[in-house]
mmCIF file of C-alpha atoms in Angstrom:
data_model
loop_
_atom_site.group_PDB
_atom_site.id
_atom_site.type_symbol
_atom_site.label_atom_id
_atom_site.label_comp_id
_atom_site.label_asym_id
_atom_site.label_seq_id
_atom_site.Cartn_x
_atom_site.Cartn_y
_atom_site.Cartn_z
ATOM 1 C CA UNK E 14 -10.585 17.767 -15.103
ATOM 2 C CA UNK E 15 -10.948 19.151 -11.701
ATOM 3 C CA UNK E 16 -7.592 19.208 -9.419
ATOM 4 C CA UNK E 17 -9.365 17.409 -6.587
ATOM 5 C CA UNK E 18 -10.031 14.214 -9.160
ATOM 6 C CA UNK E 19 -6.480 13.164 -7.839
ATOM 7 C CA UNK E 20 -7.557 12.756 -3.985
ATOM 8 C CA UNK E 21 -10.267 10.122 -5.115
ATOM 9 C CA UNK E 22 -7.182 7.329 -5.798
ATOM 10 C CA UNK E 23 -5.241 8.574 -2.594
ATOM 11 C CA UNK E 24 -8.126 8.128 -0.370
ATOM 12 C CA UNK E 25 -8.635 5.011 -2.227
ATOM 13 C CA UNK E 26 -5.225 3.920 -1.111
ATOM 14 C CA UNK E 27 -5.564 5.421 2.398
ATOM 15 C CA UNK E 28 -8.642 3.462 3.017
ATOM 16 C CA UNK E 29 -6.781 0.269 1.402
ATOM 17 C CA UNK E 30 -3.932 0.905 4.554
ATOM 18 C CA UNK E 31 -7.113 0.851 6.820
ATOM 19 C CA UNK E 32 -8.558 -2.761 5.459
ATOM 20 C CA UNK E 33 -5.490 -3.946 5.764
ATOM 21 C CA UNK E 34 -4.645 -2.473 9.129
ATOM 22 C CA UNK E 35 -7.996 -3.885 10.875
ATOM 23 C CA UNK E 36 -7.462 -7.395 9.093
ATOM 24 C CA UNK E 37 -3.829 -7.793 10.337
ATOM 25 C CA UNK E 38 -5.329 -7.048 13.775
ATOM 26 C CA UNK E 39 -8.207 -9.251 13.446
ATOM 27 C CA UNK E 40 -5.705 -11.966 12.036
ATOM 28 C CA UNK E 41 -3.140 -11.449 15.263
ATOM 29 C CA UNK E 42 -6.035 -11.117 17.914
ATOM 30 C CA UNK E 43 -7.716 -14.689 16.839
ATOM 31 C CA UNK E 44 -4.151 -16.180 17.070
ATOM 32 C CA UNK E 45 -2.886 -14.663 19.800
ATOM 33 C CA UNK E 46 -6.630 -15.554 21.605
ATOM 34 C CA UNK E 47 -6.613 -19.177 20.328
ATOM 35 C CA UNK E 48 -3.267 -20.058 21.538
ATOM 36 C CA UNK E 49 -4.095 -18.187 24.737
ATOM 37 C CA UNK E 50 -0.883 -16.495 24.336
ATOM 38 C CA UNK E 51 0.605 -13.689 26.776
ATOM 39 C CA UNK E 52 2.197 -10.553 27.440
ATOM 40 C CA UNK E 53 5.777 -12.895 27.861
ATOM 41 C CA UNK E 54 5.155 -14.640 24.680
ATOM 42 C CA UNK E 55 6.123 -11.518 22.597
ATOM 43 C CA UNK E 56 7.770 -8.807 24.862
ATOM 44 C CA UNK E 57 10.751 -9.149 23.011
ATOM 45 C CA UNK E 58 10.430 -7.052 19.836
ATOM 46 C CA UNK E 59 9.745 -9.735 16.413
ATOM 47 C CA UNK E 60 9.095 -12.707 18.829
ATOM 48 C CA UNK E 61 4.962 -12.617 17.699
ATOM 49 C CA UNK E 62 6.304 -12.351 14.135
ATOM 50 C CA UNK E 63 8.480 -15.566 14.711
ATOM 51 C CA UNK E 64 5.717 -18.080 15.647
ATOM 52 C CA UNK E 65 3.086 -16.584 13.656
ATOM 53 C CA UNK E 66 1.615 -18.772 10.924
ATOM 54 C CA UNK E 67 2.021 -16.857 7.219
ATOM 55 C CA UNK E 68 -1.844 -16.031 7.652
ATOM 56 C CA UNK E 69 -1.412 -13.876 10.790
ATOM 57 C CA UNK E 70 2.404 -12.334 9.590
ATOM 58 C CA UNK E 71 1.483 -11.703 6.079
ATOM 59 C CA UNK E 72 -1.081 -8.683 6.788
ATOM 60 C CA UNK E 73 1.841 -7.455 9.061
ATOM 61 C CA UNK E 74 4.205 -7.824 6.283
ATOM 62 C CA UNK E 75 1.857 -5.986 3.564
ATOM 63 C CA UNK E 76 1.090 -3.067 6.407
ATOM 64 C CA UNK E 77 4.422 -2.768 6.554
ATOM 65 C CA UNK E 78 4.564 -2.802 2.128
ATOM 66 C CA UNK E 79 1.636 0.068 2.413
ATOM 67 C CA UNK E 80 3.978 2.402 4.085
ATOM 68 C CA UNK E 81 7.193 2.106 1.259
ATOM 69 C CA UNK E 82 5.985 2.949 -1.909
ATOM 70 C CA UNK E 83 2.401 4.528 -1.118
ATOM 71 C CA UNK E 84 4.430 7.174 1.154
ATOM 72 C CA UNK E 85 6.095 8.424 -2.377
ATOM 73 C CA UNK E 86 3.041 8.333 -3.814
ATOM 74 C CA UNK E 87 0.948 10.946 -1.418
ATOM 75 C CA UNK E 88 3.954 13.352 -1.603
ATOM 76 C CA UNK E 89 3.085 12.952 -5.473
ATOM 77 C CA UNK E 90 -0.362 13.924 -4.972
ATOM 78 C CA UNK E 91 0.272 16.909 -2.584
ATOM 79 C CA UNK E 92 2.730 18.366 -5.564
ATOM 80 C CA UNK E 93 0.558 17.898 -8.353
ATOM 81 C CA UNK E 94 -2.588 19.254 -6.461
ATOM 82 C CA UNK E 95 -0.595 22.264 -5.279
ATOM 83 C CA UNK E 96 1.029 23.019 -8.462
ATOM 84 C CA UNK E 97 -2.239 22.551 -10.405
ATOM 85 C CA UNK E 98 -0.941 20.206 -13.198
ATOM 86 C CA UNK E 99 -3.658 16.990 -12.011
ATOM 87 C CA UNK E 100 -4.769 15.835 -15.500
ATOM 88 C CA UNK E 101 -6.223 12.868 -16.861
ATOM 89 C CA UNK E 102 -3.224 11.124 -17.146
ATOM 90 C CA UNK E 103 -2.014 11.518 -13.826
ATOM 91 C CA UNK E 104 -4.928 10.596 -12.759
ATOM 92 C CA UNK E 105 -5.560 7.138 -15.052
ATOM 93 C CA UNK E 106 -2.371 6.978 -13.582
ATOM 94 C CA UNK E 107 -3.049 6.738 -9.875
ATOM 95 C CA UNK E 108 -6.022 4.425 -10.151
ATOM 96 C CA UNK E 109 -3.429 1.897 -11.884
ATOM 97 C CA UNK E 110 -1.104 2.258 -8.929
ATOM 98 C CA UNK E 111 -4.378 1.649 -6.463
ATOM 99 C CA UNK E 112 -5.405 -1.336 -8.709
ATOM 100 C CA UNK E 113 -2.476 -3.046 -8.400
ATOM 101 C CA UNK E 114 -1.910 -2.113 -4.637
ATOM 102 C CA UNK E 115 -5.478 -3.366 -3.905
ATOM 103 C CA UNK E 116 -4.638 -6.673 -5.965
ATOM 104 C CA UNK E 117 -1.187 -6.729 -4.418
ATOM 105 C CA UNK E 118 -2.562 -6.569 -0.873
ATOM 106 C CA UNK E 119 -5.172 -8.859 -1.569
ATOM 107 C CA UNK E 120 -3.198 -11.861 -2.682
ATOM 108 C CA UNK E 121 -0.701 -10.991 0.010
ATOM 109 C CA UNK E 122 -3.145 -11.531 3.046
ATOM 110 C CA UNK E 123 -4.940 -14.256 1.646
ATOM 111 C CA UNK E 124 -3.334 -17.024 -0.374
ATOM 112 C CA UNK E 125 -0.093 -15.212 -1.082
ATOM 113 C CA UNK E 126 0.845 -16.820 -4.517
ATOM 114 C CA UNK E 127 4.197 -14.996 -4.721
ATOM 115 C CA UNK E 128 4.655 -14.844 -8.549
ATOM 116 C CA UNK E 129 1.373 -13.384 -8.775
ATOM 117 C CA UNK E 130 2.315 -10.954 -6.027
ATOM 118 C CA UNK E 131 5.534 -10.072 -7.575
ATOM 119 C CA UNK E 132 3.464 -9.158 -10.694
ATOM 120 C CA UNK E 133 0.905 -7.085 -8.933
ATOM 121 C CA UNK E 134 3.825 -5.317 -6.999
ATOM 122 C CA UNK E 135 5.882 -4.189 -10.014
ATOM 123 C CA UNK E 136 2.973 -2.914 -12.168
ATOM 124 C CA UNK E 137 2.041 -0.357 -8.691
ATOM 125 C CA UNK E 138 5.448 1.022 -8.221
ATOM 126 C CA UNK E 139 5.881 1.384 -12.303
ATOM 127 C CA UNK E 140 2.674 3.794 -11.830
ATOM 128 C CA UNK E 141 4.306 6.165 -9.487
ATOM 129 C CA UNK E 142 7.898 5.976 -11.474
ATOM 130 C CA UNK E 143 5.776 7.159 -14.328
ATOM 131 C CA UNK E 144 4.218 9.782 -12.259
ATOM 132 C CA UNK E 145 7.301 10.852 -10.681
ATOM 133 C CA UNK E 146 9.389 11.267 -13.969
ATOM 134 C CA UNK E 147 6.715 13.196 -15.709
ATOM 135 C CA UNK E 148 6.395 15.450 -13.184
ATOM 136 C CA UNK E 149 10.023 15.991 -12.686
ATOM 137 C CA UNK E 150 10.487 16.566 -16.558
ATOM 138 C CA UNK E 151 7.716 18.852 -16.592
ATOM 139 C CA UNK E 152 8.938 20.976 -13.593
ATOM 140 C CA UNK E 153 12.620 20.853 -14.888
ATOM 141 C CA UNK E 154 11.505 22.021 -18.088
ATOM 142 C CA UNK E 155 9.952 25.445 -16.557
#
């Protein structure tokens, strides 16, 4: 297994923060267009958040989710890639946490079943635990 094999599942998950990104602002721009809504409407930070229907704040909400989590994960990347120990199962690994993010975000922006979403959340962040430990037991072991 090359070392670069682990940048195909973060770019996966950058790219994810992206879709979600431009659909949040496709989502706010229709409502804020269709209620004909102004600069005074939401000058005060949260105010667009507080009379936004659940399809327009959700996307926020999940943009907001891709930076908590995900953020541990690329610092998890950059260590393994620079200390050379990518393998397959850090790898198999990553794609489970980009799975589950790309399910996760999915239901979030669209019907937003919460159990479902809770589901789809835990099984990501368990991904990146798993990652994280390993790699701490490994580099306390040296």
């Amino acid at each position: 297994m090359t070392q670069d094999a682990i940048f195909t599942p973060f770019f996966a998950t950058v790219f994810l923060t992206l879709l979600v990104w431009v659909y949040m602002y496709i989502r706010r721009i229709s409502f804020i267009t269709s209620r004909k809504l102004g600069q005074k409407d939401f000058a005060v930070p949260g105010a667009l958040a507080q009379i936004s229907p659940p399809s327009v704040s959700n996307p926020s909400d999940n943009l907001k989710n891709l930076f908590e989590i995900p953020i541990i994960f690329y610092a998890l990347v950059l260590y393994l890639f620079i200390t050379k120990q990518v393998d397959a199962v850090y790898v198999n690994a990553a794609w489970v946490f980009v799975v589950f993010r790309v399910l996760h975000s999915a239901v979030h922006c669209t019907f937003n079943l919460i159990i479902v979403r809770f589901y789809l959340y835990l099984f990501s962040p368990l991904a990146v635990w798993f990652i994280a430990i390993r790699a701490a037991l490994i580099h306390l072991g040296t």
